[in-house]
Amino acid sequence: MRRLIPAIALAAMLTACTSVDCPVENVVATYYKALKADGKQDTLRDTLTVMTRLASGKDSVILNRSVATMSFQLPVSFANEADTFTFIRMGTSRTIVDTVCIEKTNLPQFESVDCNLVYFHDVLNIRHTRHGIDSISIKKARIDYEKTDNFHIHFKSGI
């Protein structure tokens, strides 16, 4: 019995010293919300697909055929100073393609030596073509763990 108490105390101290507080929800992504011109929530009637080009040079679908879209999230690169996305809206009568470019700074975030390095981002500018997108406004420029709207996107109607 005398040996059991010190062994339990030692085990408790060792586990207390090695506990890691790495965030469980460590997804850093941009959040988009579709709005009407009057500022109310919009529902995109068309099918929305979003693609981007990977560092390897290959195209990658990151949002595939989303229907009745009101909001969505897109990943952010940590190596590039700008991310370029291709928005493809497929309606009943035609397909419309827009390009969205997000210029940003990459900010490394050190949590702990036991955790992976994470990057937050500050949006500097957003540019886009205007074939099917009327406007995109920056709602929150810091892209981090928070799941709040970074961008409000206004799609053109009647397409």
mmCIF file of C-alpha atoms in Angstrom:
data_model
loop_
_atom_site.group_PDB
_atom_site.id
_atom_site.type_symbol
_atom_site.label_atom_id
_atom_site.label_comp_id
_atom_site.label_asym_id
_atom_site.label_seq_id
_atom_site.Cartn_x
_atom_site.Cartn_y
_atom_site.Cartn_z
ATOM 1 C CA MET A 1 0.000 0.000 0.000
ATOM 2 C CA ARG A 2 2.884 2.344 0.809
ATOM 3 C CA ARG A 3 4.313 1.957 -2.699
ATOM 4 C CA LEU A 4 0.954 2.417 -4.415
ATOM 5 C CA ILE A 5 0.332 5.993 -3.204
ATOM 6 C CA PRO A 6 3.677 7.408 -4.454
ATOM 7 C CA ALA A 7 3.222 5.577 -7.773
ATOM 8 C CA ILE A 8 -0.234 7.129 -8.244
ATOM 9 C CA ALA A 9 1.089 10.569 -7.315
ATOM 10 C CA LEU A 10 3.987 10.245 -9.784
ATOM 11 C CA ALA A 11 1.654 9.108 -12.575
ATOM 12 C CA ALA A 12 -0.672 12.056 -11.912
ATOM 13 C CA MET A 13 2.225 14.535 -12.063
ATOM 14 C CA LEU A 14 3.596 13.086 -15.294
ATOM 15 C CA THR A 15 0.239 13.207 -17.060
ATOM 16 C CA ALA A 16 -0.378 16.743 -15.845
ATOM 17 C CA CYS A 17 2.942 17.929 -17.271
ATOM 18 C CA THR A 18 2.433 16.359 -20.685
ATOM 19 C CA SER A 19 -1.124 17.471 -21.393
ATOM 20 C CA VAL A 20 -1.323 19.314 -24.702
ATOM 21 C CA ASP A 21 -3.810 22.111 -25.302
ATOM 22 C CA CYS A 22 -3.891 21.933 -29.099
ATOM 23 C CA PRO A 23 -7.171 23.256 -30.508
ATOM 24 C CA VAL A 24 -9.535 20.508 -31.582
ATOM 25 C CA GLU A 25 -11.348 22.696 -34.113
ATOM 26 C CA ASN A 26 -8.342 24.086 -35.965
ATOM 27 C CA VAL A 27 -9.873 24.619 -39.398
ATOM 28 C CA VAL A 28 -8.963 27.948 -40.918
ATOM 29 C CA ALA A 29 -11.389 28.702 -43.760
ATOM 30 C CA THR A 30 -13.269 31.598 -45.310
ATOM 31 C CA TYR A 31 -17.011 31.791 -44.725
ATOM 32 C CA TYR A 32 -19.333 33.266 -47.355
ATOM 33 C CA LYS A 33 -22.947 34.313 -46.870
ATOM 34 C CA ALA A 34 -25.241 34.997 -49.831
ATOM 35 C CA LEU A 35 -27.287 38.168 -49.421
ATOM 36 C CA LYS A 36 -29.908 39.989 -51.470
ATOM 37 C CA ALA A 37 -29.526 43.654 -52.356
ATOM 38 C CA ASP A 38 -31.675 44.621 -49.343
ATOM 39 C CA GLY A 39 -29.318 42.746 -46.967
ATOM 40 C CA LYS A 40 -31.587 39.763 -46.320
ATOM 41 C CA GLN A 41 -30.409 36.152 -46.631
ATOM 42 C CA ASP A 42 -30.450 34.895 -50.222
ATOM 43 C CA THR A 43 -30.796 31.355 -51.523
ATOM 44 C CA LEU A 44 -28.973 30.660 -54.765
ATOM 45 C CA ARG A 45 -31.330 28.700 -57.019
ATOM 46 C CA ASP A 46 -28.591 27.572 -59.414
ATOM 47 C CA THR A 47 -26.052 24.822 -58.782
ATOM 48 C CA LEU A 48 -22.764 26.245 -57.494
ATOM 49 C CA THR A 49 -19.374 24.601 -57.977
ATOM 50 C CA VAL A 50 -16.129 26.227 -56.818
ATOM 51 C CA MET A 51 -12.702 25.180 -58.054
ATOM 52 C CA THR A 52 -9.132 26.279 -57.360
ATOM 53 C CA ARG A 53 -5.685 25.460 -58.722
ATOM 54 C CA LEU A 54 -3.404 23.486 -56.419
ATOM 55 C CA ALA A 55 0.333 24.097 -56.019
ATOM 56 C CA SER A 56 0.890 21.027 -58.208
ATOM 57 C CA GLY A 57 -0.863 22.854 -61.067
ATOM 58 C CA LYS A 58 -3.947 20.631 -61.055
ATOM 59 C CA ASP A 59 -7.479 21.965 -60.677
ATOM 60 C CA SER A 60 -9.385 20.861 -57.597
ATOM 61 C CA VAL A 61 -13.120 21.032 -56.869
ATOM 62 C CA ILE A 62 -13.590 22.385 -53.346
ATOM 63 C CA LEU A 63 -17.375 22.896 -53.428
ATOM 64 C CA ASN A 64 -19.198 20.428 -55.628
ATOM 65 C CA ARG A 65 -22.655 21.109 -57.051
ATOM 66 C CA SER A 66 -24.126 22.882 -54.063
ATOM 67 C CA VAL A 67 -27.876 23.418 -54.448
ATOM 68 C CA ALA A 68 -30.046 25.954 -52.592
ATOM 69 C CA THR A 69 -26.867 27.589 -51.330
ATOM 70 C CA MET A 70 -27.253 30.207 -48.598
ATOM 71 C CA SER A 71 -23.733 30.044 -47.169
ATOM 72 C CA PHE A 72 -20.568 28.044 -47.709
ATOM 73 C CA GLN A 73 -16.950 27.812 -46.630
ATOM 74 C CA LEU A 74 -13.776 27.584 -48.702
ATOM 75 C CA PRO A 75 -10.273 26.603 -47.582
ATOM 76 C CA VAL A 76 -7.375 29.043 -47.513
ATOM 77 C CA SER A 77 -3.829 28.330 -48.655
ATOM 78 C CA PHE A 78 -1.036 29.094 -46.230
ATOM 79 C CA ALA A 79 1.741 29.410 -48.825
ATOM 80 C CA ASN A 80 0.218 31.780 -51.402
ATOM 81 C CA GLU A 81 -0.232 35.520 -51.020
ATOM 82 C CA ALA A 82 -3.417 35.255 -53.090
ATOM 83 C CA ASP A 83 -6.023 32.534 -53.565
ATOM 84 C CA THR A 84 -7.929 32.338 -56.847
ATOM 85 C CA PHE A 85 -11.261 30.544 -57.067
ATOM 86 C CA THR A 86 -13.447 29.756 -60.078
ATOM 87 C CA PHE A 87 -17.172 29.995 -59.310
ATOM 88 C CA ILE A 88 -19.340 28.025 -61.755
ATOM 89 C CA ARG A 89 -23.105 28.611 -61.653
ATOM 90 C CA MET A 90 -25.146 26.130 -63.648
ATOM 91 C CA GLY A 91 -28.724 27.173 -64.292
ATOM 92 C CA THR A 92 -31.408 25.572 -66.416
ATOM 93 C CA SER A 93 -30.524 27.553 -69.512
ATOM 94 C CA ARG A 94 -26.833 28.468 -69.187
ATOM 95 C CA THR A 95 -23.594 28.277 -67.231
ATOM 96 C CA ILE A 96 -21.839 31.348 -65.829
ATOM 97 C CA VAL A 97 -18.211 31.396 -64.691
ATOM 98 C CA ASP A 98 -16.665 33.993 -62.367
ATOM 99 C CA THR A 99 -13.160 34.303 -60.965
ATOM 100 C CA VAL A 100 -12.584 35.493 -57.393
ATOM 101 C CA CYS A 101 -9.112 36.477 -56.168
ATOM 102 C CA ILE A 102 -8.414 37.035 -52.465
ATOM 103 C CA GLU A 103 -5.185 38.859 -51.601
ATOM 104 C CA LYS A 104 -4.030 38.162 -48.051
ATOM 105 C CA THR A 105 -1.148 38.059 -45.626
ATOM 106 C CA ASN A 106 -0.238 34.771 -43.954
ATOM 107 C CA LEU A 107 0.325 34.974 -40.207
ATOM 108 C CA PRO A 108 1.898 31.912 -38.538
ATOM 109 C CA GLN A 109 0.318 31.080 -35.162
ATOM 110 C CA PHE A 110 2.404 29.163 -32.632
ATOM 111 C CA GLU A 111 0.258 27.255 -30.140
ATOM 112 C CA SER A 112 2.685 24.777 -28.576
ATOM 113 C CA VAL A 113 5.697 22.691 -29.585
ATOM 114 C CA ASP A 114 3.356 19.681 -29.573
ATOM 115 C CA CYS A 115 0.867 21.287 -31.995
ATOM 116 C CA ASN A 116 1.092 21.811 -35.734
ATOM 117 C CA LEU A 117 1.849 25.322 -36.960
ATOM 118 C CA VAL A 118 -1.361 27.061 -38.040
ATOM 119 C CA TYR A 119 -1.724 30.122 -40.246
ATOM 120 C CA PHE A 120 -4.261 32.894 -39.756
ATOM 121 C CA HIS A 121 -4.772 35.411 -42.568
ATOM 122 C CA ASP A 122 -5.603 39.079 -42.987
ATOM 123 C CA VAL A 123 -7.548 39.870 -46.163
ATOM 124 C CA LEU A 124 -6.062 42.847 -47.990
ATOM 125 C CA ASN A 125 -8.291 42.930 -51.059
ATOM 126 C CA ILE A 126 -10.835 40.886 -52.978
ATOM 127 C CA ARG A 127 -11.349 41.124 -56.735
ATOM 128 C CA HIS A 128 -13.862 39.309 -58.919
ATOM 129 C CA THR A 129 -15.375 39.218 -62.364
ATOM 130 C CA ARG A 130 -18.984 40.325 -62.690
ATOM 131 C CA HIS A 131 -20.641 37.749 -64.933
ATOM 132 C CA GLY A 132 -22.833 36.198 -62.228
ATOM 133 C CA ILE A 133 -21.537 37.945 -59.099
ATOM 134 C CA ASP A 134 -22.767 41.458 -58.461
ATOM 135 C CA SER A 135 -20.482 42.231 -55.509
ATOM 136 C CA ILE A 136 -18.481 40.742 -52.655
ATOM 137 C CA SER A 137 -17.861 42.723 -49.489
ATOM 138 C CA ILE A 138 -15.408 41.963 -46.707
ATOM 139 C CA LYS A 139 -17.318 41.506 -43.461
ATOM 140 C CA LYS A 140 -14.410 40.272 -41.294
ATOM 141 C CA ALA A 141 -10.863 40.634 -42.641
ATOM 142 C CA ARG A 142 -9.178 38.277 -40.141
ATOM 143 C CA ILE A 143 -9.475 34.617 -41.163
ATOM 144 C CA ASP A 144 -8.952 32.443 -38.093
ATOM 145 C CA TYR A 145 -10.727 29.724 -36.104
ATOM 146 C CA GLU A 146 -13.939 31.777 -35.781
ATOM 147 C CA LYS A 147 -16.804 30.487 -37.858
ATOM 148 C CA THR A 148 -18.238 33.885 -38.727
ATOM 149 C CA ASP A 149 -18.933 35.447 -42.106
ATOM 150 C CA ASN A 150 -15.770 36.743 -43.731
ATOM 151 C CA PHE A 151 -17.515 37.752 -46.956
ATOM 152 C CA HIS A 152 -20.993 38.739 -48.055
ATOM 153 C CA ILE A 153 -21.589 37.755 -51.662
ATOM 154 C CA HIS A 154 -24.346 39.193 -53.833
ATOM 155 C CA PHE A 155 -25.188 37.053 -56.852
ATOM 156 C CA LYS A 156 -26.967 38.544 -59.868
ATOM 157 C CA SER A 157 -30.539 37.364 -60.158
ATOM 158 C CA GLY A 158 -32.396 36.180 -63.214
ATOM 159 C CA ILE A 159 -29.655 33.992 -64.611
#
